[in-house]
Amino acid sequence: MIAAILVLSALAGVSGLLLGFAAIRFKVEGDPIVDKIDAILPQTQCGQCGYPGCRPYAEAIAAGEADINQCPPGGENGVVALADLLGRDPKPLNAEHGAVKPKMLAVIDEQNCIGCTLCIQACPVDAILGAAKHMHTVIASECTGCELCVAPCPVDCIDMIPIAQTITTWKWTYPSVTAKAAA
Amino acid sequence: MSRLYPFHGGLKTVRHKTESNQQPIQRAALPRRLMVPLRQHIGAMAKPVVASGDQVLKGQMIGQADGYISAAIHAPTSGRVATVETRPVPHPSGLPDLCVVIDSDGEERWVERQPVDYRALHPSELRNILRNAGVVGLGGAAFPSAVKLNLSGHRERLETLILNGAECEPWITCDDRLMREQAAGIVAGLHVMVHLLEPREVLIGIEDDKPEAIAAMIEACAGTGYEVRPAPTRYPSGSVKQLVKLLTGKETPVEGLPIDVGVQCFNVATAYTVHRAVDHGEPVISRTVTVTGHVRQPGNFQALLGTPFAELVEQAGGYQEGVERLIMGGPMMGFALHSDEVPLTKAANCILAASAEELAPTQPVMPCIRCGACVDVCPANLLPQQLYWHARAKEFDKAQDYHLFSCIECGCCSTVCPSHIPLVQYYRYAKNEIWAQEKEKQKAELARQRHQARLERLEREKQEREAKLRQKAPARAARAESEGGGKLDIETAVARAKPHPDAANPAATRQQDA
Ligand code: SF4
Ligand code: SF4
Ligand code: SF4
Ligand code: SF4
């Protein structure tokens, strides 16, 4: 319990700072609270929160209709950032809305695609290219990994694959040897 | 001798130069198979312009510069392209990257080379030649040189052009040997840079533990007005901002570049490749690399890019007993490799086979005692213990308030820290996290805009459909009138009003239009 509180408060600190940074960077004059909430949400547009996209969820939070722990793509950090913004206590993600998963990318098996365009209609960010009766392709850089295109496909040819690490996305990790020793 | 302006901090390090700088540069053997990475520079990866099965000539372009900050890549020898695919490359992650794999035919047949008279060329034409020759900084950073050879947008005139021959890291001697053996070529390349940048003065900084190199450069510079400035050995005098301070007394702004104070700086080996590209029409297909440490015959090699490190180690007599780690670069700023099967790249100035002797012994990490030793040695005038504190707590914006991004990762602080805290590792971690978060933010912003655009499009299309229906409505009403009205007609009207299957699919029609 104490550990959880510590972790959460640490996270709160970090996210608060991040938020401050984001607020300065993405500042829009006359920001209403909805914009500020929306700025924290990850924009995956997956609907797991129970709303048809991040902005509607932001509006629901602002209106007091939704809780702050309903967005799995935003993770615990997202909840903490929202709590910080709204002056509330952070809480764990509500498991009813799904669990935190690594970010994925949709890939269409172009051999099996029948060109039905159903996935195009489902994709919230227009990340799928293709004309009727022609095979479709996902623009990888624009896919948010929301999975909304997977279910509508009548021939099951869309797979969600983990985003492969490359030299350009690789990061130095937190120095592990010293994490405990230097505490 | 002209005045020097010592920079803050720095270290006297053990040199370990004589192990490798006693013999002339040797020409490395032609490898059977070369793996040439398409990303050997800062900026966008070169676009491959060959495919497996293609015959290539030595010096033929195999990767095209992709965008302004990018550089071309060339076939280091003649042969056949075996494949273009991801292969292990020298990178701290050990991850693979896209390479052109070439099986050499042993004939070393050159593509047609076209030396040019640089004085007769327009500066932008000349810069393009350097860009297409794949010229990048060979001191380790591998930044495309053509970009730095363009002043426009920065300032009217350059005050000082600095040629960096300091080579301050322990063990590395490739620039030392190059200056001794190719001083004339280096100065010829310097002429081209001077032609492009028209600096008021040209200074050549060399640490004074290289008397032969200094003598050779002074001789080659006779009558040119270029000044060789020997500097006392003090790590990291070869780091750009520190060298600028040392030679000109100018402080580069914290988040700025030397160009902001009217100085531009190039490595001596870069100048040499400029000379090869302009006066001989040869692109960058090889470099001088020091192979040293726990190998039997340490030395310097002129080796083709794409040569596996293992083959270079073999030509340096092979590993001695007790090698614990293979490092690319020096012991201070280099990084450990995951394998010796990675290829030589433009950034690889040194391959160091390190045994326990060369590696600082790993000692238990203790808490920071705020002794301030790290502050005393930091050449970037930072407060390393504060940076450490915030990086460790993941307080990234506080770390940035303390100018995290001015840290050059020189390792001076980690070296002197009595608590053996791996400070630089924390700084690298924090920098990477900040970049990653920034990218995430940008991606989210893009998704937000695309989602918004989609909603607007759906709304527009809905309104267009409704407008069409309204247009048809009067006609329908008239027809209904003439036929005396009837339920039947209403039904057909409804059927007609139902959108066509394709129209129900706005995205599809849009894509067809596009
Ligand atoms: S759950 Fe999905 S749609 Fe809802 S706020 Fe999070 S990312 Fe946006
Ligand atoms: S391609 Fe699929 S997973 Fe990717 S954003 Fe579109 S609907 Fe979501
Ligand atoms: S040298 Fe080490 S112990 Fe001393 S202040 Fe710096 S980080 Fe702390
Ligand atoms: S690694 Fe960074 S903080 Fe440490 S001494 Fe070098 S510049 Fe300063």
XYZ file of C-alpha atoms and ligand atoms in Angstrom:
729
model
C 0.000 0.000 0.000
C 2.701 2.443 1.065
C 4.742 1.435 -1.943
C 1.769 2.083 -4.173
C 1.252 5.496 -2.665
C 4.905 6.317 -3.073
C 4.940 5.153 -6.656
C 1.806 7.044 -7.462
C 2.996 10.218 -5.836
C 6.304 9.932 -7.667
C 4.382 9.464 -10.880
C 2.203 12.393 -9.967
C 5.257 14.552 -9.583
C 6.717 13.492 -12.904
C 3.512 13.801 -14.807
C 2.785 17.141 -13.266
C 6.082 18.359 -14.566
C 5.402 16.859 -17.951
C 2.074 18.485 -17.956
C 3.589 21.812 -17.104
C 5.979 21.338 -19.983
C 3.169 20.323 -22.311
C 1.116 23.282 -21.199
C 3.892 25.644 -22.123
C 4.675 23.904 -25.369
C 1.190 23.368 -26.658
C -0.310 26.454 -25.200
C -3.382 27.783 -26.920
C -4.691 31.156 -25.825
C -7.931 30.912 -23.863
C -7.649 27.148 -23.298
C -10.891 25.752 -21.915
C -10.584 22.773 -19.597
C -11.712 20.335 -22.309
C -8.707 21.262 -24.442
C -6.406 20.737 -21.499
C -7.854 17.307 -20.788
C -7.766 16.416 -24.460
C -4.108 17.423 -24.572
C -3.307 14.753 -21.986
C -5.264 11.973 -23.668
C -3.156 9.853 -26.014
C -5.344 10.434 -29.104
C -5.479 6.761 -29.955
C -9.214 7.297 -30.606
C -9.933 3.693 -29.665
C -13.174 4.190 -27.738
C -12.154 1.925 -24.852
C -13.101 4.702 -22.456
C -16.702 4.250 -23.547
C -16.798 7.401 -25.661
C -16.389 7.699 -29.424
C -12.906 9.203 -29.231
C -10.634 11.150 -26.944
C -12.364 14.494 -27.237
C -15.817 13.213 -26.284
C -14.206 11.534 -23.277
C -12.487 14.813 -22.411
C -15.847 16.539 -22.597
C -17.416 13.879 -20.370
C -14.664 14.274 -17.796
C -15.042 18.034 -17.838
C -18.790 17.640 -17.382
C -18.262 15.292 -14.461
C -19.910 12.392 -16.292
C -16.845 10.180 -16.595
C -14.076 9.248 -14.210
C -10.420 9.938 -14.960
C -9.293 6.306 -15.035
C -11.003 4.986 -18.158
C -8.270 5.328 -20.785
C -5.987 2.283 -21.033
C -3.704 3.691 -23.762
C -2.913 6.632 -21.510
C -1.855 4.250 -18.744
C -1.284 5.141 -15.120
C 0.764 8.146 -16.144
C -2.218 9.490 -17.995
C -4.475 9.080 -14.965
C -1.947 10.837 -12.777
C -1.643 13.676 -15.248
C -5.414 14.087 -15.323
C -5.620 13.960 -11.540
C -2.969 16.616 -11.370
C -4.736 18.842 -13.845
C -8.076 18.495 -12.133
C -6.800 18.617 -8.587
C -8.049 15.145 -7.750
C -6.434 12.059 -6.284
C -4.928 9.639 -8.773
C -6.399 6.149 -8.834
C -5.592 2.899 -10.592
C -6.943 2.330 -14.080
C -10.442 0.922 -14.155
C -9.932 -2.634 -15.409
C -13.401 -2.665 -16.970
C -12.068 -0.491 -19.749
C -9.147 -2.769 -20.567
C -5.545 -3.191 -19.559
C -2.423 -1.304 -20.564
C -0.810 -2.946 -23.593
C 2.322 -2.131 -25.543
C 1.606 0.008 -28.559
C 0.695 -2.008 -31.638
C 0.393 -1.361 -35.334
C -2.246 -2.710 -37.742
C -1.013 -4.650 -40.749
C -3.299 -5.813 -43.549
C -2.489 -9.138 -45.160
C -2.625 -7.847 -48.698
C -2.970 -11.326 -50.198
C -6.274 -11.905 -48.469
C -7.761 -8.402 -48.489
C -10.908 -8.343 -50.642
C -11.097 -4.571 -50.843
C -14.393 -4.273 -48.985
C -13.456 -0.853 -47.488
C -14.996 -1.747 -44.106
C -11.721 -1.074 -42.302
C -11.419 2.333 -43.946
C -14.793 3.258 -42.551
C -13.732 2.110 -39.096
C -10.380 3.870 -38.908
C -10.674 7.037 -36.825
C -7.591 8.690 -38.261
C -7.882 7.731 -41.945
C -4.708 5.688 -41.706
C -5.861 3.107 -44.264
C -5.458 3.624 -47.984
C -7.303 1.732 -50.692
C -10.163 1.854 -53.151
C -13.181 -0.446 -53.348
C -12.246 -3.932 -54.571
C -8.533 -3.119 -54.369
C -6.280 -4.244 -51.603
C -5.811 -1.846 -48.702
C -2.706 -0.749 -46.856
C -2.115 0.804 -43.449
C 0.043 3.923 -43.341
C 2.230 2.804 -40.464
C 3.267 6.273 -39.347
C -0.334 7.323 -38.895
C -1.868 4.227 -37.319
C -2.592 4.812 -33.631
C -3.019 1.112 -32.881
C -6.655 1.522 -31.837
C -7.671 -1.926 -33.201
C -10.995 -0.599 -34.491
C -10.308 -1.922 -37.972
C -9.739 -5.508 -36.805
C -13.290 -6.571 -35.969
C -15.066 -5.240 -39.091
C -12.813 -7.146 -41.495
C -14.948 -9.995 -42.926
C -11.953 -12.111 -43.926
C -9.892 -11.536 -40.778
C -6.884 -10.242 -42.652
C -5.844 -7.455 -40.260
C -3.253 -8.257 -37.616
C -2.048 -6.091 -34.779
C 1.710 -6.453 -34.513
C 4.031 -5.021 -31.864
C 5.991 -2.020 -33.078
C 9.500 -3.301 -33.804
C 12.330 -1.525 -32.083
C 14.842 0.023 -34.445
C 17.998 2.024 -34.070
C 15.984 5.204 -34.246
C 13.481 4.212 -31.559
C 15.908 2.469 -29.231
C 16.559 4.194 -25.908
C 19.229 3.994 -23.259
C 17.619 2.398 -20.259
C 17.563 3.535 -16.669
C 20.895 2.488 -15.160
C 19.893 -0.688 -13.382
C 23.024 -1.621 -11.455
C 22.784 1.444 -9.365
C 19.083 1.824 -8.869
C 19.159 0.319 -5.421
C 22.729 1.034 -4.399
C 22.503 4.758 -4.913
C 19.188 5.163 -3.151
C 52.964 31.562 -29.816
C 49.430 32.788 -29.774
C 47.383 32.899 -26.705
C 45.208 30.006 -25.618
C 42.078 30.304 -23.537
C 41.790 27.228 -21.302
C 38.291 25.824 -20.909
C 36.856 24.979 -17.525
C 37.462 21.544 -16.075
C 38.671 18.603 -18.095
C 41.092 15.878 -17.135
C 44.612 14.723 -17.637
C 44.115 11.203 -18.874
C 46.560 8.395 -19.494
C 47.434 8.696 -23.187
C 48.085 5.212 -24.552
C 48.997 6.758 -27.879
C 52.365 5.128 -28.562
C 50.872 1.655 -28.738
C 49.399 2.468 -32.138
C 51.115 5.576 -33.516
C 54.583 4.224 -34.182
C 53.987 2.612 -37.563
C 52.636 4.145 -40.767
C 49.004 3.650 -41.722
C 48.595 0.229 -43.336
C 46.216 -0.502 -46.151
C 43.734 -3.072 -44.858
C 43.135 -6.166 -46.980
C 40.160 -6.175 -49.326
C 37.367 -8.085 -47.606
C 35.473 -10.717 -49.556
C 32.184 -9.390 -48.361
C 31.370 -5.844 -47.265
C 28.302 -4.755 -45.346
C 27.725 -1.098 -46.036
C 25.163 0.543 -43.725
C 22.929 3.138 -45.364
C 22.831 5.147 -42.149
C 26.398 6.183 -41.361
C 25.659 9.791 -40.561
C 23.406 12.024 -38.503
C 20.148 12.652 -40.339
C 18.001 10.636 -42.707
C 19.166 7.225 -43.882
C 20.382 7.168 -47.486
C 17.880 5.695 -49.956
C 19.235 2.522 -51.564
C 19.569 2.845 -55.345
C 20.812 -0.693 -56.029
C 19.173 -4.098 -55.596
C 20.481 -7.584 -55.067
C 22.165 -8.958 -58.162
C 23.369 -5.564 -59.410
C 26.988 -5.211 -60.438
C 28.599 -2.177 -58.835
C 31.847 -0.342 -59.456
C 34.151 1.031 -56.788
C 32.884 4.462 -55.840
C 29.457 3.998 -57.433
C 26.625 5.574 -55.462
C 24.534 2.852 -53.783
C 22.554 5.094 -51.441
C 21.247 8.527 -52.250
C 21.126 11.369 -49.732
C 17.511 11.625 -48.604
C 16.712 15.195 -47.663
C 18.903 18.096 -46.605
C 20.479 16.485 -43.558
C 21.617 13.231 -45.088
C 24.613 11.910 -47.014
C 25.229 9.594 -49.943
C 26.753 6.129 -49.566
C 29.026 4.481 -52.155
C 30.277 1.025 -53.040
C 33.706 0.681 -51.384
C 34.869 -1.770 -54.046
C 33.628 -3.359 -57.257
C 31.529 -6.479 -57.128
C 27.999 -7.750 -56.937
C 25.260 -6.671 -54.556
C 24.365 -9.826 -52.622
C 21.417 -8.290 -50.833
C 20.003 -5.108 -49.348
C 18.724 -5.978 -45.889
C 19.096 -5.293 -42.197
C 22.388 -6.444 -40.708
C 24.120 -5.805 -37.376
C 25.788 -2.391 -37.308
C 28.002 -0.698 -34.739
C 25.462 0.831 -32.381
C 25.109 0.652 -28.596
C 21.748 -1.101 -29.009
C 23.183 -4.004 -30.987
C 20.173 -3.666 -33.281
C 20.505 -4.227 -37.011
C 20.036 -1.563 -39.663
C 19.659 -1.500 -43.439
C 22.893 -2.421 -45.246
C 23.947 -3.019 -48.830
C 25.899 -6.278 -48.777
C 28.514 -6.422 -51.541
C 30.540 -9.460 -52.605
C 33.776 -8.010 -53.937
C 35.120 -9.279 -57.262
C 38.675 -8.449 -56.217
C 39.235 -6.218 -59.225
C 38.724 -2.835 -57.579
C 37.349 -1.376 -60.815
C 36.577 2.300 -60.303
C 33.581 4.189 -61.533
C 34.611 7.144 -63.707
C 36.157 9.758 -61.416
C 35.793 13.448 -62.155
C 38.118 15.807 -60.340
C 36.837 19.383 -60.416
C 38.393 22.817 -60.201
C 36.588 24.081 -57.129
C 37.532 27.721 -57.776
C 35.497 27.642 -60.977
C 32.370 26.254 -59.340
C 29.412 28.008 -57.783
C 29.424 27.340 -54.014
C 26.142 25.441 -54.092
C 27.423 23.274 -56.953
C 30.515 22.525 -54.917
C 28.445 21.678 -51.850
C 26.363 19.309 -53.942
C 29.497 17.552 -55.099
C 30.517 17.061 -51.460
C 27.014 15.893 -50.553
C 27.005 13.382 -53.372
C 30.470 12.258 -52.365
C 29.097 11.354 -48.927
C 31.377 13.737 -47.023
C 30.509 13.777 -43.319
C 32.404 14.668 -40.158
C 34.895 11.866 -39.528
C 35.684 12.876 -35.956
C 32.887 10.634 -34.704
C 29.685 12.663 -35.005
C 29.299 12.075 -38.768
C 27.300 15.226 -39.417
C 26.896 15.961 -43.157
C 29.644 18.463 -43.980
C 27.843 20.183 -46.865
C 25.337 21.547 -44.351
C 28.091 23.023 -42.196
C 29.816 24.452 -45.262
C 26.798 26.639 -45.952
C 26.720 29.907 -44.060
C 23.539 31.265 -45.558
C 20.902 31.786 -42.940
C 23.499 31.974 -40.196
C 25.552 35.054 -40.774
C 27.285 37.165 -43.374
C 30.780 36.099 -42.683
C 32.715 33.506 -40.755
C 35.272 34.724 -38.269
C 37.225 31.580 -37.653
C 37.495 28.224 -39.334
C 38.968 25.628 -37.004
C 40.491 22.391 -38.108
C 40.342 19.896 -35.276
C 43.402 17.708 -34.939
C 43.331 17.628 -31.159
C 42.531 13.925 -30.862
C 42.229 14.148 -27.111
C 40.766 10.716 -26.323
C 43.177 8.112 -25.009
C 44.241 5.314 -27.382
C 43.090 6.952 -30.634
C 45.834 7.957 -33.087
C 44.257 7.888 -36.562
C 44.269 11.684 -36.943
C 47.828 11.849 -35.642
C 49.006 9.415 -38.337
C 46.925 11.048 -41.039
C 48.409 14.477 -40.257
C 51.926 13.056 -40.335
C 51.396 11.257 -43.624
C 48.832 13.332 -45.524
C 49.341 16.882 -44.296
C 49.355 18.232 -47.865
C 46.059 16.520 -48.665
C 44.467 17.827 -45.461
C 45.544 21.372 -46.312
C 44.260 20.935 -49.883
C 40.842 20.040 -48.430
C 41.118 23.006 -46.098
C 41.557 25.264 -49.163
C 38.184 24.060 -50.451
C 36.531 24.776 -47.100
C 38.124 28.214 -46.985
C 36.870 28.877 -50.505
C 33.325 28.056 -49.381
C 33.318 29.797 -46.014
C 35.752 32.712 -46.527
C 36.784 32.892 -42.868
C 38.882 35.754 -41.515
C 41.285 33.302 -39.914
C 42.035 29.592 -40.059
C 43.306 27.848 -36.944
C 44.441 24.250 -36.640
C 44.253 22.859 -33.108
C 46.528 19.934 -32.265
C 47.392 18.605 -28.805
C 51.107 18.993 -28.108
C 51.683 15.284 -27.556
C 51.836 15.006 -31.371
C 55.041 16.901 -32.275
C 55.481 15.095 -35.619
C 51.939 15.878 -36.702
C 52.365 19.508 -35.651
C 55.602 19.778 -37.634
C 54.043 18.193 -40.705
C 51.027 20.490 -40.589
C 53.164 23.609 -40.058
C 55.196 22.669 -43.090
C 52.125 22.013 -45.217
C 50.589 25.318 -44.146
C 53.657 27.386 -45.049
C 52.609 30.413 -47.068
C 48.877 29.847 -46.624
C 48.255 32.011 -43.589
C 46.663 29.056 -41.779
C 47.935 28.891 -38.206
C 48.770 25.697 -36.376
C 48.059 26.084 -32.659
C 49.548 23.400 -30.438
C 47.518 22.990 -27.265
C 48.383 21.300 -23.991
C 46.909 17.839 -23.622
C 43.765 18.099 -21.627
C 40.732 15.931 -22.269
C 38.302 16.884 -23.903
C 40.107 19.588 -25.888
C 38.944 17.909 -29.089
C 35.302 18.408 -28.215
C 33.967 21.166 -30.432
C 32.851 23.804 -27.954
C 35.907 23.268 -25.785
C 38.249 23.605 -28.764
C 36.469 26.766 -29.874
C 36.988 28.210 -26.393
C 40.576 27.050 -26.257
C 41.594 28.628 -29.565
C 39.392 31.704 -29.779
C 38.293 32.395 -26.223
C 34.685 32.419 -27.396
C 32.001 30.685 -25.361
C 29.434 28.897 -27.492
C 25.959 29.634 -26.097
C 24.486 26.889 -23.944
C 21.909 25.654 -26.436
C 23.786 27.023 -29.448
C 26.386 26.039 -31.988
C 29.852 27.460 -32.623
C 28.463 29.132 -35.747
C 26.480 31.375 -33.396
C 29.757 32.943 -32.329
C 31.148 32.965 -35.857
C 33.201 29.789 -35.705
C 32.930 26.576 -37.699
C 34.927 23.465 -36.892
C 35.894 20.394 -38.945
C 37.969 17.345 -38.244
C 41.299 16.929 -40.071
C 40.179 13.622 -41.583
C 37.081 15.348 -42.961
C 39.270 17.919 -44.697
C 41.219 15.067 -46.225
C 38.083 13.464 -47.661
C 37.024 16.863 -49.041
C 40.338 16.945 -50.884
C 39.863 13.399 -52.219
C 36.339 14.228 -53.371
C 37.185 17.509 -55.098
C 40.696 16.980 -56.425
C 40.395 13.266 -57.214
C 36.682 12.731 -57.716
C 36.679 10.024 -55.040
C 33.703 9.658 -52.721
C 34.129 8.611 -49.085
C 34.582 4.850 -49.264
C 37.314 4.322 -46.718
C 38.712 5.881 -43.585
C 41.672 5.634 -41.239
C 40.855 3.676 -38.121
C 42.947 2.896 -35.059
C 42.840 -0.733 -33.955
C 44.373 -0.876 -30.511
C 44.189 -2.039 -26.919
C 44.550 -5.729 -26.265
C 45.477 -6.724 -29.808
C 48.881 -8.144 -30.753
C 50.005 -5.451 -33.224
C 48.061 -2.254 -32.626
C 48.152 0.222 -35.482
C 46.235 2.336 -37.928
C 44.551 1.057 -41.044
C 43.160 2.683 -44.125
C 40.166 0.383 -44.475
C 37.129 0.237 -46.732
C 33.819 1.113 -45.123
C 31.857 -2.074 -44.649
C 34.890 -4.112 -43.554
C 33.950 -6.318 -40.588
C 35.702 -5.273 -37.368
C 36.802 -8.874 -36.841
C 38.904 -8.738 -40.027
C 40.576 -5.522 -38.904
C 41.351 -7.026 -35.497
C 42.865 -10.008 -37.279
C 45.120 -7.735 -39.324
C 46.198 -6.090 -36.088
C 47.534 -9.474 -35.001
C 44.334 -10.740 -33.385
C 43.072 -10.463 -29.831
C 45.347 -10.975 -26.860
C 44.193 -13.012 -23.913
C 41.734 -11.383 -21.570
C 39.762 -9.070 -23.836
C 36.575 -8.241 -22.015
C 34.958 -5.729 -24.244
C 35.207 -4.362 -27.765
C 34.681 -0.613 -27.843
C 34.055 1.636 -30.807
C 35.611 5.040 -30.218
C 37.703 5.779 -27.161
C 37.343 4.616 -23.570
C 35.753 7.924 -22.534
C 33.116 8.560 -25.178
C 32.961 5.250 -27.031
C 30.436 2.479 -26.579
C 30.667 -1.275 -26.162
C 29.820 -3.403 -29.184
C 27.677 -6.502 -29.056
C 29.669 -8.310 -31.726
C 32.832 -7.946 -33.800
C 30.950 -8.847 -36.959
C 29.752 -5.269 -37.392
C 31.139 -3.234 -40.288
C 33.405 -0.187 -40.328
C 31.439 3.046 -40.753
C 32.341 6.678 -41.378
C 31.972 7.402 -37.649
C 34.338 4.636 -36.520
C 37.658 6.235 -35.633
C 38.832 3.534 -33.267
C 38.323 -0.103 -32.382
C 39.539 -0.686 -28.848
C 39.848 -4.209 -27.517
C 39.655 -3.597 -23.807
C 40.770 -5.934 -21.057
C 40.206 -5.451 -17.346
C 43.306 -3.224 -17.346
C 41.855 -0.702 -19.758
C 38.413 -0.719 -18.225
C 37.878 1.192 -15.063
C 37.288 -1.429 -12.396
C 33.611 -1.712 -11.561
C 33.178 -0.688 -7.998
C 30.098 -0.618 -5.881
C 28.035 2.485 -6.412
C 27.609 4.670 -3.363
C 25.313 7.589 -2.667
C 26.352 11.021 -3.876
C 28.240 12.813 -1.113
C 27.947 16.211 -2.818
C 31.696 16.562 -2.930
C 31.576 18.710 -6.028
C 34.402 16.876 -7.782
C 32.183 16.448 -10.841
C 31.497 20.174 -10.998
C 35.209 20.933 -10.981
C 35.895 18.782 -14.024
C 32.805 19.415 -16.142
C 34.070 21.119 -19.296
C 30.527 22.206 -20.180
C 30.270 24.212 -16.945
C 27.337 22.143 -15.715
C 26.367 20.892 -12.277
C 26.608 17.139 -12.882
C 25.340 16.162 -9.430
C 22.175 18.201 -9.974
C 21.698 16.632 -13.397
C 22.189 13.233 -11.834
C 19.752 13.981 -9.062
C 16.978 14.996 -11.435
C 17.682 12.332 -14.055
C 17.602 9.674 -11.364
C 14.287 10.982 -10.066
C 13.026 11.205 -13.653
C 12.422 14.908 -13.180
C 13.231 15.597 -16.772
C 12.268 19.213 -17.038
C 14.312 20.078 -13.974
C 17.224 18.263 -15.611
C 16.647 20.469 -18.625
C 16.641 23.552 -16.429
C 20.181 22.510 -15.527
C 21.009 22.281 -19.249
C 21.024 18.526 -19.639
C 21.321 18.932 -23.401
C 24.562 20.857 -23.065
C 26.190 17.783 -21.575
C 28.626 16.401 -24.144
C 28.760 13.012 -22.410
C 32.513 13.364 -22.038
C 32.585 11.164 -18.959
C 34.858 13.448 -16.910
C 32.320 13.538 -14.093
C 31.865 9.766 -13.946
C 35.630 9.314 -13.969
C 36.248 11.446 -10.905
C 33.148 10.596 -8.918
C 34.365 9.049 -5.631
C 31.020 7.275 -5.289
C 31.460 5.588 -8.683
C 28.077 6.719 -9.898
C 27.693 6.043 -13.633
C 26.609 9.632 -14.166
C 26.748 9.656 -17.966
C 24.426 6.671 -18.147
C 21.816 8.687 -16.311
C 22.231 11.621 -18.678
C 21.901 9.420 -21.748
C 18.824 7.801 -20.296
C 17.220 11.153 -19.499
C 17.994 12.616 -22.932
C 16.496 9.585 -24.676
C 13.361 9.696 -22.534
C 12.829 13.366 -23.254
C 13.190 12.790 -26.993
C 10.807 9.834 -26.880
C 8.185 11.806 -24.975
C 8.516 14.632 -27.422
C 7.938 12.218 -30.320
C 4.903 10.719 -28.562
C 3.461 14.170 -28.124
C 3.955 14.950 -31.769
C 2.345 11.675 -32.800
C -0.645 12.314 -30.571
C -1.004 15.778 -32.027
C -0.959 14.337 -35.547
C -3.605 11.771 -34.611
C -5.738 14.485 -33.072
C -5.586 16.526 -36.254
C -6.303 13.559 -38.496
C -9.238 12.508 -36.372
C -10.580 16.045 -36.444
C -10.156 16.198 -40.226
C -12.033 12.930 -40.579
C -14.933 14.124 -38.469
C -15.137 17.289 -40.512
C -15.066 15.324 -43.746
C -17.818 12.965 -42.604
C -19.911 15.941 -41.611
C -19.312 17.675 -44.953
C -20.228 14.567 -46.888
C -23.368 14.121 -44.871
C -24.412 17.662 -45.644
C -23.632 17.220 -49.326
C -25.850 14.160 -49.473
C -28.636 15.967 -47.748
C -28.278 18.894 -50.130
C -28.541 16.538 -53.096
C -31.667 14.994 -51.650
C -33.201 18.414 -51.198
C -32.425 19.267 -54.815
C -34.214 16.192 -56.010
C -37.156 16.766 -53.707
C -39.051 19.412 -55.809
C -38.819 17.219 -58.933
C -40.192 14.315 -57.003
C -42.988 16.376 -55.605
C -43.919 17.577 -59.088
C -43.982 14.059 -60.432
C -46.044 12.875 -57.502
C -48.467 15.697 -58.230
C -48.891 14.748 -61.897
C -49.485 11.134 -61.055
C -52.098 12.151 -58.563
C -49.996 11.131 -55.601
C -49.792 7.651 -54.252
C -48.107 5.453 -51.744
C -46.242 3.607 -54.461
C -44.379 6.742 -55.425
C -43.323 7.496 -51.918
C -41.797 4.070 -51.713
C -39.805 4.519 -54.918
C -38.676 7.923 -53.729
C -37.392 6.434 -50.513
C -35.626 3.744 -52.470
C -34.034 6.389 -54.679
C -33.044 8.463 -51.702
C -31.119 5.563 -50.226
C -27.503 6.216 -50.943
C -25.809 4.171 -53.585
C -23.601 1.440 -52.080
C -20.481 3.318 -53.092
C -21.752 6.623 -51.834
C -22.337 5.017 -48.457
C -18.671 4.641 -48.432
C -17.244 8.092 -48.441
C -13.713 7.023 -47.657
C -13.651 4.726 -50.655
C -14.886 7.379 -53.046
C -12.446 9.826 -51.606
C -9.580 7.458 -52.171
C -10.679 6.891 -55.750
C -10.819 10.597 -56.339
C -7.399 11.092 -54.913
S -9.618 5.163 -24.302
Fe -9.051 5.498 -26.443
S -10.585 6.963 -27.198
Fe -10.735 6.955 -24.981
S -9.419 8.653 -24.380
Fe -8.150 6.816 -24.306
S -7.217 6.727 -26.321
Fe -8.880 8.180 -26.481
S -5.338 1.266 -39.083
Fe -6.692 0.150 -37.662
S -5.530 0.157 -35.740
Fe -4.568 1.699 -37.030
S -5.566 3.613 -36.485
Fe -6.732 2.786 -38.212
S -8.363 1.560 -37.297
Fe -6.869 1.957 -35.683
S 31.478 13.587 -7.900
Fe 29.922 12.028 -7.431
S 29.704 12.113 -5.221
Fe 30.766 13.994 -5.818
S 29.123 15.495 -6.075
Fe 29.498 14.597 -8.068
S 28.035 12.918 -8.229
Fe 28.149 13.474 -6.077
S 29.541 14.037 -18.999
Fe 28.306 15.899 -19.108
S 27.994 16.502 -16.996
Fe 29.661 15.014 -17.005
S 31.507 16.251 -17.113
Fe 30.973 15.738 -19.210
S 29.698 17.423 -19.935
Fe 29.805 17.590 -17.701
